CSV table of C-alpha atoms (C1' of nucleotides) in Angstrom, one decimal:
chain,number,residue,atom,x,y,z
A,270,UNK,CA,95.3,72.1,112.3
A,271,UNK,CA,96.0,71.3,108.9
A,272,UNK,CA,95.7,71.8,105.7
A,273,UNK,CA,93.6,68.9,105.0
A,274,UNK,CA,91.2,69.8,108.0
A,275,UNK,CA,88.8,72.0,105.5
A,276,UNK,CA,88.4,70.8,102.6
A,277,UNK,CA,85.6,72.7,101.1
A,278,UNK,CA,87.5,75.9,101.9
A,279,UNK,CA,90.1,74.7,99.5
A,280,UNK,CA,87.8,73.9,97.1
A,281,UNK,CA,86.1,77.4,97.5
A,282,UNK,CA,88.7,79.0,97.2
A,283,UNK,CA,90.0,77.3,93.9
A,284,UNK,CA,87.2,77.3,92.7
A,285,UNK,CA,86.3,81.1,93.3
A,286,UNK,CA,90.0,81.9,91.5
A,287,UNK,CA,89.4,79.6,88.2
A,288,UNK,CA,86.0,82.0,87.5
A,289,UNK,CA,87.6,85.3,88.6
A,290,UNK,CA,90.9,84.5,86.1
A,291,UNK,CA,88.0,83.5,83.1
A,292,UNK,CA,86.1,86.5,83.6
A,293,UNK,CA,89.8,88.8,83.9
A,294,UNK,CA,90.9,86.9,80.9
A,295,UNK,CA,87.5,87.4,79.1
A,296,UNK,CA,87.6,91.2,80.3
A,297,UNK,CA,91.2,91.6,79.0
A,298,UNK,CA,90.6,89.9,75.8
A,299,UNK,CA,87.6,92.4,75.1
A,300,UNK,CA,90.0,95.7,76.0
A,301,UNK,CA,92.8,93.9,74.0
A,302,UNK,CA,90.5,94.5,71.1
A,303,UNK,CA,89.9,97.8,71.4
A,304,UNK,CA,93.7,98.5,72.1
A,305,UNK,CA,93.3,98.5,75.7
A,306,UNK,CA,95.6,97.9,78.6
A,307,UNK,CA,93.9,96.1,81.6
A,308,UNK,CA,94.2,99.1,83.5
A,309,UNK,CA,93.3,101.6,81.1
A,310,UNK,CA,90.4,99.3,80.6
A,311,UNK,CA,89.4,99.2,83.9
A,312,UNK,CA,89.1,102.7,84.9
A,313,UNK,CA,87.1,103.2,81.3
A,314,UNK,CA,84.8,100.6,81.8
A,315,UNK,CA,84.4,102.5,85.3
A,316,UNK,CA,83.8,105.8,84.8
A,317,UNK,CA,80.4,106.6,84.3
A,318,UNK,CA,79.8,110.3,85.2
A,319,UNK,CA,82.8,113.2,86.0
A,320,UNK,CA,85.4,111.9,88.9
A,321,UNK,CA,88.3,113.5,90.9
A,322,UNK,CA,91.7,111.7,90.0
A,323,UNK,CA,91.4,110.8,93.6
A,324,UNK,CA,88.8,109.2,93.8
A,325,UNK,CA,89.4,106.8,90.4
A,326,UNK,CA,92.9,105.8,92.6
A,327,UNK,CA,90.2,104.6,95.9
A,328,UNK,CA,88.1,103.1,92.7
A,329,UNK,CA,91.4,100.8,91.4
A,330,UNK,CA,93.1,100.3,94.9
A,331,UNK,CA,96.4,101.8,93.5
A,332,UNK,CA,98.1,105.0,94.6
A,333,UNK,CA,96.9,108.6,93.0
A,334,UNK,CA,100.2,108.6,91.2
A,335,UNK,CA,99.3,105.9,89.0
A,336,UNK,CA,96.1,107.5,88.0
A,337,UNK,CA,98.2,109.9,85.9
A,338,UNK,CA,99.7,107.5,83.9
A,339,UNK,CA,96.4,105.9,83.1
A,340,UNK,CA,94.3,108.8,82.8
A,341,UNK,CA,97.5,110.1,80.2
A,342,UNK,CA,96.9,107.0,78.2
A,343,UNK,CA,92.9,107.6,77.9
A,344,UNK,CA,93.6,110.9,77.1
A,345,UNK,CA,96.0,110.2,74.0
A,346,UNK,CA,93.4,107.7,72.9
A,347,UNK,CA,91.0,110.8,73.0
A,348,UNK,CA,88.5,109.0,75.2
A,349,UNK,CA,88.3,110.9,78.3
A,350,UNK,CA,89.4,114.7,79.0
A,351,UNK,CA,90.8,116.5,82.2
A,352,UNK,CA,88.6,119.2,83.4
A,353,UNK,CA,89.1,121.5,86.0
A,354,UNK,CA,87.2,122.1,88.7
A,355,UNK,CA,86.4,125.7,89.9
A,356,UNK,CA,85.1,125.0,93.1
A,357,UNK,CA,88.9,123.9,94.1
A,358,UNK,CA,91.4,124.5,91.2
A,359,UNK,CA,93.9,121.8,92.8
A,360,UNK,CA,90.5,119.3,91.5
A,361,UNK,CA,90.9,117.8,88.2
A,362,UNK,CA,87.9,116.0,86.9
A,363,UNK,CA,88.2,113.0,84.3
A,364,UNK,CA,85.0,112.7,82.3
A,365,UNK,CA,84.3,110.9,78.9
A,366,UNK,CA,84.8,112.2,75.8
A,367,UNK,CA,82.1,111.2,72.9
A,368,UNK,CA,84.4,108.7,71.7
A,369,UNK,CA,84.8,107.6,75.3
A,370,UNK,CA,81.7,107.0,75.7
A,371,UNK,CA,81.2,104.9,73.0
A,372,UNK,CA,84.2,102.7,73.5
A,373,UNK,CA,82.8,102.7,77.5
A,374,UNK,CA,79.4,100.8,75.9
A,375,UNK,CA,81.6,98.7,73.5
A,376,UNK,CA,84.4,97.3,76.1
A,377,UNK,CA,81.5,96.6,78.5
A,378,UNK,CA,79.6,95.2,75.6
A,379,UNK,CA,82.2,92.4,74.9
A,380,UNK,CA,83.4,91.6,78.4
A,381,UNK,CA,79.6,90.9,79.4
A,382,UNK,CA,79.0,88.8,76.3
A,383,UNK,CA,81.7,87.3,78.1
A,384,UNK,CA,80.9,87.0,81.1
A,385,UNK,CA,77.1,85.7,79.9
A,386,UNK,CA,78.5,82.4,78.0
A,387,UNK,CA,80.9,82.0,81.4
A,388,UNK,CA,77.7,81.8,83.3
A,389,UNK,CA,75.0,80.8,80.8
A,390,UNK,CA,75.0,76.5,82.1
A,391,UNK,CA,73.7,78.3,85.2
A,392,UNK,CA,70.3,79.0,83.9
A,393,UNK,CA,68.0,79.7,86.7
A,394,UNK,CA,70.4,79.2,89.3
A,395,UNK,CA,72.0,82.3,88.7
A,396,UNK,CA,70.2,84.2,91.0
A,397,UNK,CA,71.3,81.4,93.8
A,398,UNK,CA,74.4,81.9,93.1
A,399,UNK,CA,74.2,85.7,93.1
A,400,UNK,CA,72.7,85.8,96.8
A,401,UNK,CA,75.2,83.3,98.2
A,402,UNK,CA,78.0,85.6,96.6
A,403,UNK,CA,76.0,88.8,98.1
A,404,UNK,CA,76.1,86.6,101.8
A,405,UNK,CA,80.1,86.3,101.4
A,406,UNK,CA,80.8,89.7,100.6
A,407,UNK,CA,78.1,90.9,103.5
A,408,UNK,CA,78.9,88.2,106.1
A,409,UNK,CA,82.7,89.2,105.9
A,410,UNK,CA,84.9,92.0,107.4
A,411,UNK,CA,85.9,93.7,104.7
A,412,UNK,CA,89.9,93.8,105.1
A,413,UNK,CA,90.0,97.3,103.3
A,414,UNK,CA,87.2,99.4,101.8
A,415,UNK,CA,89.0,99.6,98.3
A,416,UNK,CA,86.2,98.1,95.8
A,417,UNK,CA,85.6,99.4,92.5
A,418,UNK,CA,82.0,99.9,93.7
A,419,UNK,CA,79.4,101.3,91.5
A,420,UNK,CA,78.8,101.3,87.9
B,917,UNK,CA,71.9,94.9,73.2
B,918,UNK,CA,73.0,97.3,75.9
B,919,UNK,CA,74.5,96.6,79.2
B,920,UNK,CA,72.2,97.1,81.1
B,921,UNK,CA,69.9,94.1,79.3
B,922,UNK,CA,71.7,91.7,81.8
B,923,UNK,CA,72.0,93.0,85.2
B,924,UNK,CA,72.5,89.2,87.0
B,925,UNK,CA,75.3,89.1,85.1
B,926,UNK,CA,77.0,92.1,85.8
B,927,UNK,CA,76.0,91.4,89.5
B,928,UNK,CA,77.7,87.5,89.8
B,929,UNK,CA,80.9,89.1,87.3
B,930,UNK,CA,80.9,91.8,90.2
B,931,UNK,CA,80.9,90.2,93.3
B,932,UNK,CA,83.1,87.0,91.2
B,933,UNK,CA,85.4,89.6,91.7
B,934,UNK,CA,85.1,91.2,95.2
B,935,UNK,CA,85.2,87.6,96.8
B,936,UNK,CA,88.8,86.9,94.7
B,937,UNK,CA,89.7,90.2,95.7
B,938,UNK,CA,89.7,89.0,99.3
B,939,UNK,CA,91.1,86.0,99.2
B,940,UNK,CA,93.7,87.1,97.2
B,941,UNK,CA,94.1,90.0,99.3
B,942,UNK,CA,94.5,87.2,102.5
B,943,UNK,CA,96.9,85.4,100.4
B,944,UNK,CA,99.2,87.8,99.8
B,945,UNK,CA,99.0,89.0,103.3
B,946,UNK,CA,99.9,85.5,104.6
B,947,UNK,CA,102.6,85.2,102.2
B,948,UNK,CA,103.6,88.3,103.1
B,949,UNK,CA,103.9,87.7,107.0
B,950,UNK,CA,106.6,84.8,105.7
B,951,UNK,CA,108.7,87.0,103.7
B,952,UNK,CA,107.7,85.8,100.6
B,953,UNK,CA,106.3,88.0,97.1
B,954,UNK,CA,103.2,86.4,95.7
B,955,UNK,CA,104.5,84.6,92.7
B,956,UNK,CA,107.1,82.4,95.3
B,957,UNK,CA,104.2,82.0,97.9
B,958,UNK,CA,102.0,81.1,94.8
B,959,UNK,CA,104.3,78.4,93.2
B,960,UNK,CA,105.5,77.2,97.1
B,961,UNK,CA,101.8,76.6,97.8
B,962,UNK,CA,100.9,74.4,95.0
B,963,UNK,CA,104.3,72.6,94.9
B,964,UNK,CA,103.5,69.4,97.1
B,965,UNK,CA,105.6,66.6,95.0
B,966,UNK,CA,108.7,67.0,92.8
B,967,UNK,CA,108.2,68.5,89.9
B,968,UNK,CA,110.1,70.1,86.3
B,969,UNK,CA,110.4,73.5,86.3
B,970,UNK,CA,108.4,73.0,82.6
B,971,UNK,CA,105.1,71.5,84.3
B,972,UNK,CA,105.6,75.0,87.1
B,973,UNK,CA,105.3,77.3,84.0
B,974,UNK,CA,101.7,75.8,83.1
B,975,UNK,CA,100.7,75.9,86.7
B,976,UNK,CA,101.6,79.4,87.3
B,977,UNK,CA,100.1,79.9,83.7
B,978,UNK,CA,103.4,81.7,82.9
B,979,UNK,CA,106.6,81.5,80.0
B,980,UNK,CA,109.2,79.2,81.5
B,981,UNK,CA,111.4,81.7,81.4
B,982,UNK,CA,110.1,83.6,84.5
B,983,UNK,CA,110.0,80.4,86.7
B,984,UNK,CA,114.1,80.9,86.3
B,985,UNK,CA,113.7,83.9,89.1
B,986,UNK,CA,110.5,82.3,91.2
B,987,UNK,CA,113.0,79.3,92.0
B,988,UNK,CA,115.5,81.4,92.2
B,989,UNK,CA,114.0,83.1,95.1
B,990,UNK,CA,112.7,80.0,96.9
B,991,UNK,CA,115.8,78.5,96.7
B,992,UNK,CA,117.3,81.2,97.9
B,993,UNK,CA,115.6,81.2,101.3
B,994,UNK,CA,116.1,77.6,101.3
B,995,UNK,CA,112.7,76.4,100.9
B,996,UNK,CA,113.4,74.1,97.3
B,997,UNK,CA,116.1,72.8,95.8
B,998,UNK,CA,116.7,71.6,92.3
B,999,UNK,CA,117.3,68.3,91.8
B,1000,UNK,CA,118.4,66.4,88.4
B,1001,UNK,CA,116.7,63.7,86.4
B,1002,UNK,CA,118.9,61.3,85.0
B,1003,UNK,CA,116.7,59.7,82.4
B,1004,UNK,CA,117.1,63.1,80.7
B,1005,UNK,CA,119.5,65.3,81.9
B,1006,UNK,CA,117.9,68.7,80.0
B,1007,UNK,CA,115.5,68.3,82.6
B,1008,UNK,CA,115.6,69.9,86.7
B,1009,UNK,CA,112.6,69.1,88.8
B,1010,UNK,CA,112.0,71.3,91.7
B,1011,UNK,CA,111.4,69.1,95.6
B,1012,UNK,CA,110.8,71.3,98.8
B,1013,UNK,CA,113.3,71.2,101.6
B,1014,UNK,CA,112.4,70.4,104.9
B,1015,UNK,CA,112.4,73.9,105.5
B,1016,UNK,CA,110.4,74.6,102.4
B,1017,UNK,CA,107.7,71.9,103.6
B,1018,UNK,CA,107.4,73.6,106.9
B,1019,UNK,CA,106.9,77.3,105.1
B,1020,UNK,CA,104.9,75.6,102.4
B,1021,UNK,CA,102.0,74.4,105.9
B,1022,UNK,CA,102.8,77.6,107.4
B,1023,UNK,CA,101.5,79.3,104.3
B,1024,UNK,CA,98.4,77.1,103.7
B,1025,UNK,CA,97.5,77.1,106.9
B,1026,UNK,CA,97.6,81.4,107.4
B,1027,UNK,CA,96.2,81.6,104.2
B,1028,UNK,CA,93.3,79.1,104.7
B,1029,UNK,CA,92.4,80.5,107.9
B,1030,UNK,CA,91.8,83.6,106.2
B,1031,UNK,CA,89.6,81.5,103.5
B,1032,UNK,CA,87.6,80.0,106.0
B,1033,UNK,CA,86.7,83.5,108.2
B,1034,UNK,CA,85.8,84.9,104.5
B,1035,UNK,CA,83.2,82.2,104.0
B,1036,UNK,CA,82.5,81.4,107.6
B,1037,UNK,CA,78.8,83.2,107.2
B,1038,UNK,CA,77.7,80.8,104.4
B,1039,UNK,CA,77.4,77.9,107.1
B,1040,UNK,CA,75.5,74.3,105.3
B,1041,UNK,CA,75.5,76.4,102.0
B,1042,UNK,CA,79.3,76.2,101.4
B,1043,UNK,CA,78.7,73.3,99.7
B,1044,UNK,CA,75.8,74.4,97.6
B,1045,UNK,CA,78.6,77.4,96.9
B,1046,UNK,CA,80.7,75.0,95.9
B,1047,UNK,CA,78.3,73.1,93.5
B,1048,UNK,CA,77.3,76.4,91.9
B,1049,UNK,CA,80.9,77.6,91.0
B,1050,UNK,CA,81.7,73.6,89.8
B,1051,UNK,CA,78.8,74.0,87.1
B,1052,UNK,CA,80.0,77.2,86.1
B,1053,UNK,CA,83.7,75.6,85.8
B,1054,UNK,CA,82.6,72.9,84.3
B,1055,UNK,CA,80.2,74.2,81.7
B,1056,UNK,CA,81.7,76.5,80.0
B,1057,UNK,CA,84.2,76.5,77.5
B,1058,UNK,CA,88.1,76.6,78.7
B,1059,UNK,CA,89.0,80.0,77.1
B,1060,UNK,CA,92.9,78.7,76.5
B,1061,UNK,CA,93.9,75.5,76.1
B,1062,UNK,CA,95.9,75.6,80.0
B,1063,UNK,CA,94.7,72.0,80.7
B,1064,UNK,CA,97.5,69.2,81.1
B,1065,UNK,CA,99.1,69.5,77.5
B,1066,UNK,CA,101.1,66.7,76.9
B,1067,UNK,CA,103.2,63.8,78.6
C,1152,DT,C1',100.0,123.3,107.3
C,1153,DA,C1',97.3,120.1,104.6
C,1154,DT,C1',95.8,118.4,100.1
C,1155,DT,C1',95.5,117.5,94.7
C,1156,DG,C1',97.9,116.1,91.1
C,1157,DT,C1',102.4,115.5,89.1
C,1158,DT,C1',107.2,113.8,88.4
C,1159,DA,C1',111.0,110.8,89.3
C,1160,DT,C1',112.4,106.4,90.7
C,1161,DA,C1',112.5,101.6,91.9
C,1162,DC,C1',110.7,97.0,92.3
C,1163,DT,C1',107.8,93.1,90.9
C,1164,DC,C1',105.7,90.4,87.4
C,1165,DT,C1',105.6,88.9,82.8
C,1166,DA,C1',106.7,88.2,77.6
C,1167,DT,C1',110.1,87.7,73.8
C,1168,DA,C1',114.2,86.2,71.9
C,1169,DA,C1',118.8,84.3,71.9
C,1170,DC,C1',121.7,81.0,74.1
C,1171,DT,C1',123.4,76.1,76.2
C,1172,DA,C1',123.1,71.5,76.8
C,1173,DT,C1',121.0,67.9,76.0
C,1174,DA,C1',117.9,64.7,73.2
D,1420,DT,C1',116.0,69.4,64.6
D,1421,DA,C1',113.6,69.8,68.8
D,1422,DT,C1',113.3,70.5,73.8
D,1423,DA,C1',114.5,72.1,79.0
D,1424,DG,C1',116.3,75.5,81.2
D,1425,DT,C1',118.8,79.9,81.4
D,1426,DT,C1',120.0,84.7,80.3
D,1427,DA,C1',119.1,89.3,78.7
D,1428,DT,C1',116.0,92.7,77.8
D,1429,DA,C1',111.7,95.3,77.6
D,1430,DG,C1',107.2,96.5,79.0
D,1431,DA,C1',103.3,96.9,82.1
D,1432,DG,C1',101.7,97.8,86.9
D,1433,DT,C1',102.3,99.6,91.3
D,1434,DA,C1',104.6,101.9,95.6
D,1435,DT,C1',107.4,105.7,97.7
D,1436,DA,C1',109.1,110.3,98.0
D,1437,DA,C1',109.6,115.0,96.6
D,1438,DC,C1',107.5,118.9,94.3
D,1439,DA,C1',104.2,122.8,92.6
D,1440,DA,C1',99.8,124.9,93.0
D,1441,DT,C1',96.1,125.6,95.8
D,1442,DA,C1',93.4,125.4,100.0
DNA sequence: TATTGTTATACTCTATAACTATA
DNA sequence: TATAGTTATAGAGTATAACAATA
């Protein structure tokens, strides 16, 4: 079958990847402003209560090696701290500094105003569009379980 | 205004990204079953006429510089060639080989298929999906100016 | 032995700047 | 002068493997 044989699946998809890249672009642009990389960004705009390095590398899909490099970088910026974890000293836990935490509600301050103007033409049908979203992500298997989940 | 003052958005910005995440995730798996690192399955996929190498930077949203290496690659394997333009001879436009057609179905076809099983569960609403994302596309503001520049 | 976090290393992707050949 | 493409280089981002400390 061909290419051609689905069209709406193309347009889907296209469509799906112009709003992701505005709202990564709109997210980046916010962390830009504060000084941010993306990824340091990412694991800031994240971490809302004490985590294991391990588990922020299952949060970002990237190897627990990387999480040093990032977790250095929030650390020089004074906006999260290692702390160790008694329980099993081989545990580190990253947690937010006070400064952290205010940059946390500033980064994710910008990228949802953001995100709001992205979606504002929407108006009511923003809850439609959430549910059908919600029906993809429930009605598919998901190919790994690597999903910056909660927040 | 906190972030919490607008949970739908968080929610559509959220699962925005979880739907891109699989079908970039099927992507790069299809390009990857062909041998071929995202950027060259990326610029392959989208290259269906002859085209300068200039017009390829804006596509891939990318310095011209780096689509030096991407053609590099895919001509490497033998999937485009470059061809010259007489009427100004600064200029190389890029044309798919045969081979390069067949990889270039090859790769739309894996990498639809994956599409298609990730929004198989929406059924008649695919095209309400599709309407939904078009408004949001459509109404707001390009954040860079990425649209068909000049010529 | 297995696991957490780290280090060292390499590869991909991308941006900047300088270069060439044309215009 | 300006533009199309290239080269060289540097910086993120991520993966693999080996290591120390701890379990």
């Amino acid at each position: 079958m061909s290419a051609e044989a689905d069209p709406i699946t193309d347009e889907l998809s296209e469509l799906v990847f112009q709003v992701a890249g505005r709202l990564r672009g709109g997210f980046n642009a916010a962390a830009a402003e504060l000084g941010l990389p993306p990824a340091q960004a990412l694991l800031l705009a994240n971490l809302s209560a004490p985590t294991p390095m391990r588990e922020l590398a299952v949060w970002l899909s990237c190897e627990p090696s990387n999480v040093t490099g990032i977790v250095d970088g929030l650390e020089r910026r004074g906006l999260v701290a290692r702390r160790p974890y008694p329980a099993d000293r081989r545990v580190k836990y990253v947690v937010l500094t006070e400064e952290g935490e205010r940059g946390r509600a500033e980064l994710r301050a910008r990228s949802q105003a953001q995100a709001r103007a992205l979606f504002a033409s929407l108006d009511a049908d923003k809850e439609h569009l959430r549910d059908l979203l919600a029906a993809v992500v429930a009605g598919a298997p998901a190919p790994d379980e690597a999903q910056i989940p909660r927040r």
